Amino acid sequence: MKSEKIQDLGLDPEKLPVHIAIIMDGNGRWAKKRLMNRVKGHEKGSKTVRSIVGAVRELGVGMLTLYAFSTENWERPKVEVKALMMLLKRFLVSERDELMTRDIRLNILGQKEKLPGDIQEETDKTVDMTRNNQGMVLNLALSYGSRQEITLAVRSLAQKVLSGLIRPDEISEEMISDHLYTRQMPDPDLIIRTSGEFRLSNFLMWQAAYSELFITDTLWPDFTKDELIEILINFQERDRRFGKVKCST
Ligand code: FPP
């Protein structure tokens, strides 16, 4: 979107976040309110995924990370897990053209190896196909958990110490960041959680150190581009100090 258009929305194009991450919560409650099966909520939630990916791309934000399936979500009833996997597959296949047209690169964060074989195939295909796209990065967090991610990083660093590649005192914050699924990616500037819960739920806990958090009561299936813009306006009004003080007086 042109910068004048972004200004018309009340946004400063210079102060847009580089990376937005979203905890998409409330699909089940959305369905329950309508006396529907939870799966219907996930179906409507998938439509919201499509529209919000498009909106973030249009606004010119470089990276969007969506928490689509956590390491804990495997414990949900089998039918629900199956339905979520089916929706995911549908998204990966049906959105390929859209991702290519909009120049969006798809990336997966999480335990890819735990996903069913057909989902792994479709993710690999979409990731490969979109590899050279430059317009935006879409990270789907799938079978993702921060503690699992940090555990893997610790194991990998311990292995490097053991084999003499690095000394323990050489381990730095940057080195830890470089052993996470998000290696080489900017930390999220803004983390949005829908449906009113005030928690991170094992999502990007290392990367969220200085993220601005925004909780909205809106349930994910009802989340819209207009609300996203309101949140971005609020984000631009915040004073991000990263633990420092702003002026020298
Ligand atoms: C949380 O709602 C949502 C999820 C566990 C999954 C998110 C999945 C989608 C939005 C659809 C599929 C994803 C893609 C990328 C196509 P909840 O079920 O925990 O809601 P509740 O807290 O109201 O029960």
mmCIF file with all atom_site columns, N, CA and C in Angstrom, residues 196-241:
data_model
loop_
_atom_site.group_PDB
_atom_site.id
_atom_site.type_symbol
_atom_site.label_atom_id
_atom_site.label_alt_id
_atom_site.label_comp_id
_atom_site.label_asym_id
_atom_site.label_entity_id
_atom_site.label_seq_id
_atom_site.pdbx_PDB_ins_code
_atom_site.Cartn_x
_atom_site.Cartn_y
_atom_site.Cartn_z
_atom_site.occupancy
_atom_site.B_iso_or_equiv
_atom_site.pdbx_formal_charge
_atom_site.auth_seq_id
_atom_site.auth_comp_id
_atom_site.auth_asym_id
_atom_site.auth_atom_id
_atom_site.pdbx_PDB_model_num
ATOM 1   N N  . GLY A 1 196 ? -9.318  -12.179 24.670 1.00 0.00 ? 196 GLY A N  1
ATOM 2   C CA . GLY A 1 196 ? -9.264  -11.639 26.029 1.00 0.00 ? 196 GLY A CA 1
ATOM 3   C C  . GLY A 1 196 ? -8.426  -12.323 27.087 1.00 0.00 ? 196 GLY A C  1
ATOM 4   N N  . GLU A 1 197 ? -7.654  -13.354 26.735 1.00 0.00 ? 197 GLU A N  1
ATOM 5   C CA . GLU A 1 197 ? -6.822  -14.007 27.768 1.00 0.00 ? 197 GLU A CA 1
ATOM 6   C C  . GLU A 1 197 ? -5.476  -13.291 27.853 1.00 0.00 ? 197 GLU A C  1
ATOM 7   N N  . PHE A 1 198 ? -5.001  -13.099 29.094 1.00 0.00 ? 198 PHE A N  1
ATOM 8   C CA . PHE A 1 198 ? -3.735  -12.384 29.308 1.00 0.00 ? 198 PHE A CA 1
ATOM 9   C C  . PHE A 1 198 ? -2.590  -13.367 29.542 1.00 0.00 ? 198 PHE A C  1
ATOM 10  N N  . ARG A 1 199 ? -2.246  -14.144 28.533 1.00 0.00 ? 199 ARG A N  1
ATOM 11  C CA . ARG A 1 199 ? -1.081  -15.020 28.691 1.00 0.00 ? 199 ARG A CA 1
ATOM 12  C C  . ARG A 1 199 ? -0.429  -15.301 27.340 1.00 0.00 ? 199 ARG A C  1
ATOM 13  N N  . LEU A 1 200 ? 0.831   -15.771 27.417 1.00 0.00 ? 200 LEU A N  1
ATOM 14  C CA . LEU A 1 200 ? 1.590   -16.037 26.184 1.00 0.00 ? 200 LEU A CA 1
ATOM 15  C C  . LEU A 1 200 ? 1.411   -17.476 25.696 1.00 0.00 ? 200 LEU A C  1
ATOM 16  N N  . SER A 1 201 ? 0.963   -18.365 26.588 1.00 0.00 ? 201 SER A N  1
ATOM 17  C CA . SER A 1 201 ? 0.707   -19.758 26.203 1.00 0.00 ? 201 SER A CA 1
ATOM 18  C C  . SER A 1 201 ? 1.852   -20.403 25.423 1.00 0.00 ? 201 SER A C  1
ATOM 19  N N  . ASN A 1 202 ? 3.076   -20.245 25.959 1.00 0.00 ? 202 ASN A N  1
ATOM 20  C CA . ASN A 1 202 ? 4.222   -20.956 25.371 1.00 0.00 ? 202 ASN A CA 1
ATOM 21  C C  . ASN A 1 202 ? 4.547   -20.482 23.940 1.00 0.00 ? 202 ASN A C  1
ATOM 22  N N  . PHE A 1 203 ? 4.264   -19.212 23.666 1.00 0.00 ? 203 PHE A N  1
ATOM 23  C CA . PHE A 1 203 ? 4.478   -18.659 22.316 1.00 0.00 ? 203 PHE A CA 1
ATOM 24  C C  . PHE A 1 203 ? 5.616   -17.632 22.342 1.00 0.00 ? 203 PHE A C  1
ATOM 25  N N  . LEU A 1 204 ? 6.647   -17.849 21.575 1.00 0.00 ? 204 LEU A N  1
ATOM 26  C CA . LEU A 1 204 ? 7.755   -16.906 21.374 1.00 0.00 ? 204 LEU A CA 1
ATOM 27  C C  . LEU A 1 204 ? 8.247   -16.264 22.679 1.00 0.00 ? 204 LEU A C  1
ATOM 28  N N  . MET A 1 205 ? 8.439   -17.075 23.722 1.00 0.00 ? 205 MET A N  1
ATOM 29  C CA . MET A 1 205 ? 8.757   -16.494 25.033 1.00 0.00 ? 205 MET A CA 1
ATOM 30  C C  . MET A 1 205 ? 10.135  -15.830 25.069 1.00 0.00 ? 205 MET A C  1
ATOM 31  N N  . TRP A 1 206 ? 11.089  -16.353 24.358 1.00 0.00 ? 206 TRP A N  1
ATOM 32  C CA . TRP A 1 206 ? 12.416  -15.717 24.278 1.00 0.00 ? 206 TRP A CA 1
ATOM 33  C C  . TRP A 1 206 ? 12.320  -14.450 23.417 1.00 0.00 ? 206 TRP A C  1
ATOM 34  N N  . GLN A 1 207 ? 11.640  -14.580 22.288 1.00 0.00 ? 207 GLN A N  1
ATOM 35  C CA . GLN A 1 207 ? 11.570  -13.491 21.298 1.00 0.00 ? 207 GLN A CA 1
ATOM 36  C C  . GLN A 1 207 ? 10.704  -12.343 21.778 1.00 0.00 ? 207 GLN A C  1
ATOM 37  N N  . ALA A 1 208 ? 9.824   -12.587 22.776 1.00 0.00 ? 208 ALA A N  1
ATOM 38  C CA . ALA A 1 208 ? 8.856   -11.564 23.214 1.00 0.00 ? 208 ALA A CA 1
ATOM 39  C C  . ALA A 1 208 ? 9.434   -10.596 24.248 1.00 0.00 ? 208 ALA A C  1
ATOM 40  N N  . ALA A 1 209 ? 10.742  -10.686 24.508 1.00 0.00 ? 209 ALA A N  1
ATOM 41  C CA . ALA A 1 209 ? 11.342  -9.907  25.607 1.00 0.00 ? 209 ALA A CA 1
ATOM 42  C C  . ALA A 1 209 ? 10.912  -8.435  25.590 1.00 0.00 ? 209 ALA A C  1
ATOM 43  N N  . TYR A 1 210 ? 10.913  -7.817  24.422 1.00 0.00 ? 210 TYR A N  1
ATOM 44  C CA . TYR A 1 210 ? 10.532  -6.403  24.337 1.00 0.00 ? 210 TYR A CA 1
ATOM 45  C C  . TYR A 1 210 ? 9.355   -6.156  23.390 1.00 0.00 ? 210 TYR A C  1
ATOM 46  N N  . SER A 1 211 ? 8.563   -7.188  23.162 1.00 0.00 ? 211 SER A N  1
ATOM 47  C CA . SER A 1 211 ? 7.398   -7.011  22.283 1.00 0.00 ? 211 SER A CA 1
ATOM 48  C C  . SER A 1 211 ? 6.331   -6.209  23.018 1.00 0.00 ? 211 SER A C  1
ATOM 49  N N  . GLU A 1 212 ? 5.610   -5.406  22.264 1.00 0.00 ? 212 GLU A N  1
ATOM 50  C CA . GLU A 1 212 ? 4.419   -4.757  22.811 1.00 0.00 ? 212 GLU A CA 1
ATOM 51  C C  . GLU A 1 212 ? 3.291   -5.778  22.747 1.00 0.00 ? 212 GLU A C  1
ATOM 52  N N  . LEU A 1 213 ? 2.543   -5.878  23.841 1.00 0.00 ? 213 LEU A N  1
ATOM 53  C CA . LEU A 1 213 ? 1.459   -6.867  23.860 1.00 0.00 ? 213 LEU A CA 1
ATOM 54  C C  . LEU A 1 213 ? 0.120   -6.153  23.698 1.00 0.00 ? 213 LEU A C  1
ATOM 55  N N  . PHE A 1 214 ? -0.743  -6.741  22.925 1.00 0.00 ? 214 PHE A N  1
ATOM 56  C CA . PHE A 1 214 ? -2.088  -6.183  22.771 1.00 0.00 ? 214 PHE A CA 1
ATOM 57  C C  . PHE A 1 214 ? -3.104  -7.314  22.869 1.00 0.00 ? 214 PHE A C  1
ATOM 58  N N  . ILE A 1 215 ? -3.997  -7.186  23.872 1.00 0.00 ? 215 ILE A N  1
ATOM 59  C CA . ILE A 1 215 ? -5.029  -8.213  24.058 1.00 0.00 ? 215 ILE A CA 1
ATOM 60  C C  . ILE A 1 215 ? -6.369  -7.603  23.645 1.00 0.00 ? 215 ILE A C  1
ATOM 61  N N  . THR A 1 216 ? -7.075  -8.278  22.766 1.00 0.00 ? 216 THR A N  1
ATOM 62  C CA . THR A 1 216 ? -8.416  -7.809  22.406 1.00 0.00 ? 216 THR A CA 1
ATOM 63  C C  . THR A 1 216 ? -9.452  -8.868  22.807 1.00 0.00 ? 216 THR A C  1
ATOM 64  N N  . ASP A 1 217 ? -10.636 -8.406  23.200 1.00 0.00 ? 217 ASP A N  1
ATOM 65  C CA . ASP A 1 217 ? -11.702 -9.347  23.567 1.00 0.00 ? 217 ASP A CA 1
ATOM 66  C C  . ASP A 1 217 ? -12.311 -10.036 22.345 1.00 0.00 ? 217 ASP A C  1
ATOM 67  N N  . THR A 1 218 ? -12.085 -9.464  21.183 1.00 0.00 ? 218 THR A N  1
ATOM 68  C CA . THR A 1 218 ? -12.655 -10.050 19.954 1.00 0.00 ? 218 THR A CA 1
ATOM 69  C C  . THR A 1 218 ? -12.202 -11.498 19.787 1.00 0.00 ? 218 THR A C  1
ATOM 70  N N  . LEU A 1 219 ? -13.125 -12.366 19.445 1.00 0.00 ? 219 LEU A N  1
ATOM 71  C CA . LEU A 1 219 ? -12.769 -13.766 19.183 1.00 0.00 ? 219 LEU A CA 1
ATOM 72  C C  . LEU A 1 219 ? -12.140 -13.840 17.787 1.00 0.00 ? 219 LEU A C  1
ATOM 73  N N  . TRP A 1 220 ? -11.154 -14.738 17.600 1.00 0.00 ? 220 TRP A N  1
ATOM 74  C CA . TRP A 1 220 ? -10.402 -14.751 16.335 1.00 0.00 ? 220 TRP A CA 1
ATOM 75  C C  . TRP A 1 220 ? -11.305 -14.760 15.091 1.00 0.00 ? 220 TRP A C  1
ATOM 76  N N  . PRO A 1 221 ? -12.369 -15.571 15.026 1.00 0.00 ? 221 PRO A N  1
ATOM 77  C CA . PRO A 1 221 ? -13.165 -15.571 13.792 1.00 0.00 ? 221 PRO A CA 1
ATOM 78  C C  . PRO A 1 221 ? -13.773 -14.201 13.476 1.00 0.00 ? 221 PRO A C  1
ATOM 79  N N  . ASP A 1 222 ? -13.913 -13.333 14.497 1.00 0.00 ? 222 ASP A N  1
ATOM 80  C CA . ASP A 1 222 ? -14.511 -12.009 14.271 1.00 0.00 ? 222 ASP A CA 1
ATOM 81  C C  . ASP A 1 222 ? -13.464 -10.916 14.061 1.00 0.00 ? 222 ASP A C  1
ATOM 82  N N  . PHE A 1 223 ? -12.197 -11.270 14.119 1.00 0.00 ? 223 PHE A N  1
ATOM 83  C CA . PHE A 1 223 ? -11.129 -10.262 14.022 1.00 0.00 ? 223 PHE A CA 1
ATOM 84  C C  . PHE A 1 223 ? -11.059 -9.724  12.582 1.00 0.00 ? 223 PHE A C  1
ATOM 85  N N  . THR A 1 224 ? -10.909 -8.415  12.452 1.00 0.00 ? 224 THR A N  1
ATOM 86  C CA . THR A 1 224 ? -10.944 -7.814  11.114 1.00 0.00 ? 224 THR A CA 1
ATOM 87  C C  . THR A 1 224 ? -9.725  -6.915  10.855 1.00 0.00 ? 224 THR A C  1
ATOM 88  N N  . LYS A 1 225 ? -9.591  -6.546  9.598  1.00 0.00 ? 225 LYS A N  1
ATOM 89  C CA . LYS A 1 225 ? -8.536  -5.621  9.206  1.00 0.00 ? 225 LYS A CA 1
ATOM 90  C C  . LYS A 1 225 ? -8.693  -4.278  9.937  1.00 0.00 ? 225 LYS A C  1
ATOM 91  N N  . ASP A 1 226 ? -9.950  -3.817  10.077 1.00 0.00 ? 226 ASP A N  1
ATOM 92  C CA . ASP A 1 226 ? -10.178 -2.533  10.759 1.00 0.00 ? 226 ASP A CA 1
ATOM 93  C C  . ASP A 1 226 ? -9.658  -2.578  12.189 1.00 0.00 ? 226 ASP A C  1
ATOM 94  N N  . GLU A 1 227 ? -9.896  -3.700  12.871 1.00 0.00 ? 227 GLU A N  1
ATOM 95  C CA . GLU A 1 227 ? -9.406  -3.785  14.254 1.00 0.00 ? 227 GLU A CA 1
ATOM 96  C C  . GLU A 1 227 ? -7.874  -3.847  14.272 1.00 0.00 ? 227 GLU A C  1
ATOM 97  N N  . LEU A 1 228 ? -7.321  -4.537  13.286 1.00 0.00 ? 228 LEU A N  1
ATOM 98  C CA . LEU A 1 228 ? -5.855  -4.596  13.204 1.00 0.00 ? 228 LEU A CA 1
ATOM 99  C C  . LEU A 1 228 ? -5.288  -3.174  13.062 1.00 0.00 ? 228 LEU A C  1
ATOM 100 N N  . ILE A 1 229 ? -5.937  -2.362  12.225 1.00 0.00 ? 229 ILE A N  1
ATOM 101 C CA . ILE A 1 229 ? -5.455  -0.993  12.027 1.00 0.00 ? 229 ILE A CA 1
ATOM 102 C C  . ILE A 1 229 ? -5.549  -0.197  13.335 1.00 0.00 ? 229 ILE A C  1
ATOM 103 N N  . GLU A 1 230 ? -6.661  -0.375  14.063 1.00 0.00 ? 230 GLU A N  1
ATOM 104 C CA . GLU A 1 230 ? -6.797  0.303   15.371 1.00 0.00 ? 230 GLU A CA 1
ATOM 105 C C  . GLU A 1 230 ? -5.664  -0.096  16.312 1.00 0.00 ? 230 GLU A C  1
ATOM 106 N N  . ILE A 1 231 ? -5.322  -1.383  16.311 1.00 0.00 ? 231 ILE A N  1
ATOM 107 C CA . ILE A 1 231 ? -4.246  -1.870  17.186 1.00 0.00 ? 231 ILE A CA 1
ATOM 108 C C  . ILE A 1 231 ? -2.908  -1.249  16.757 1.00 0.00 ? 231 ILE A C  1
ATOM 109 N N  . LEU A 1 232 ? -2.718  -1.120  15.438 1.00 0.00 ? 232 LEU A N  1
ATOM 110 C CA . LEU A 1 232 ? -1.464  -0.530  14.943 1.00 0.00 ? 232 LEU A CA 1
ATOM 111 C C  . LEU A 1 232 ? -1.377  0.952   15.319 1.00 0.00 ? 232 LEU A C  1
ATOM 112 N N  . ILE A 1 233 ? -2.523  1.632   15.309 1.00 0.00 ? 233 ILE A N  1
ATOM 113 C CA . ILE A 1 233 ? -2.525  3.044   15.726 1.00 0.00 ? 233 ILE A CA 1
ATOM 114 C C  . ILE A 1 233 ? -2.111  3.110   17.200 1.00 0.00 ? 233 ILE A C  1
ATOM 115 N N  . ASN A 1 234 ? -2.682  2.242   18.020 1.00 0.00 ? 234 ASN A N  1
ATOM 116 C CA . ASN A 1 234 ? -2.334  2.182   19.441 1.00 0.00 ? 234 ASN A CA 1
ATOM 117 C C  . ASN A 1 234 ? -0.841  1.862   19.612 1.00 0.00 ? 234 ASN A C  1
ATOM 118 N N  . PHE A 1 235 ? -0.341  0.925   18.816 1.00 0.00 ? 235 PHE A N  1
ATOM 119 C CA . PHE A 1 235 ? 1.083   0.536   18.878 1.00 0.00 ? 235 PHE A CA 1
ATOM 120 C C  . PHE A 1 235 ? 1.968   1.761   18.603 1.00 0.00 ? 235 PHE A C  1
ATOM 121 N N  . GLN A 1 236 ? 1.558   2.550   17.606 1.00 0.00 ? 236 GLN A N  1
ATOM 122 C CA . GLN A 1 236 ? 2.387   3.707   17.229 1.00 0.00 ? 236 GLN A CA 1
ATOM 123 C C  . GLN A 1 236 ? 2.373   4.802   18.292 1.00 0.00 ? 236 GLN A C  1
ATOM 124 N N  . GLU A 1 237 ? 1.355   4.756   19.167 1.00 0.00 ? 237 GLU A N  1
ATOM 125 C CA . GLU A 1 237 ? 1.294   5.763   20.234 1.00 0.00 ? 237 GLU A CA 1
ATOM 126 C C  . GLU A 1 237 ? 2.115   5.339   21.448 1.00 0.00 ? 237 GLU A C  1
ATOM 127 N N  . ARG A 1 238 ? 2.549   4.082   21.471 1.00 0.00 ? 238 ARG A N  1
ATOM 128 C CA . ARG A 1 238 ? 3.287   3.601   22.654 1.00 0.00 ? 238 ARG A CA 1
ATOM 129 C C  . ARG A 1 238 ? 4.737   4.076   22.603 1.00 0.00 ? 238 ARG A C  1
ATOM 130 N N  . ASP A 1 239 ? 5.309   4.207   23.806 1.00 0.00 ? 239 ASP A N  1
ATOM 131 C CA . ASP A 1 239 ? 6.668   4.691   23.935 1.00 0.00 ? 239 ASP A CA 1
ATOM 132 C C  . ASP A 1 239 ? 7.566   3.488   24.215 1.00 0.00 ? 239 ASP A C  1
ATOM 133 N N  . ARG A 1 240 ? 8.254   3.011   23.174 1.00 0.00 ? 240 ARG A N  1
ATOM 134 C CA . ARG A 1 240 ? 9.077   1.797   23.354 1.00 0.00 ? 240 ARG A CA 1
ATOM 135 C C  . ARG A 1 240 ? 10.479  2.214   23.789 1.00 0.00 ? 240 ARG A C  1
ATOM 136 N N  . ARG A 1 241 ? 10.850  1.857   25.006 1.00 0.00 ? 241 ARG A N  1
ATOM 137 C CA . ARG A 1 241 ? 12.149  2.287   25.530 1.00 0.00 ? 241 ARG A CA 1
ATOM 138 C C  . ARG A 1 241 ? 13.160  1.146   25.647 1.00 0.00 ? 241 ARG A C  1
#
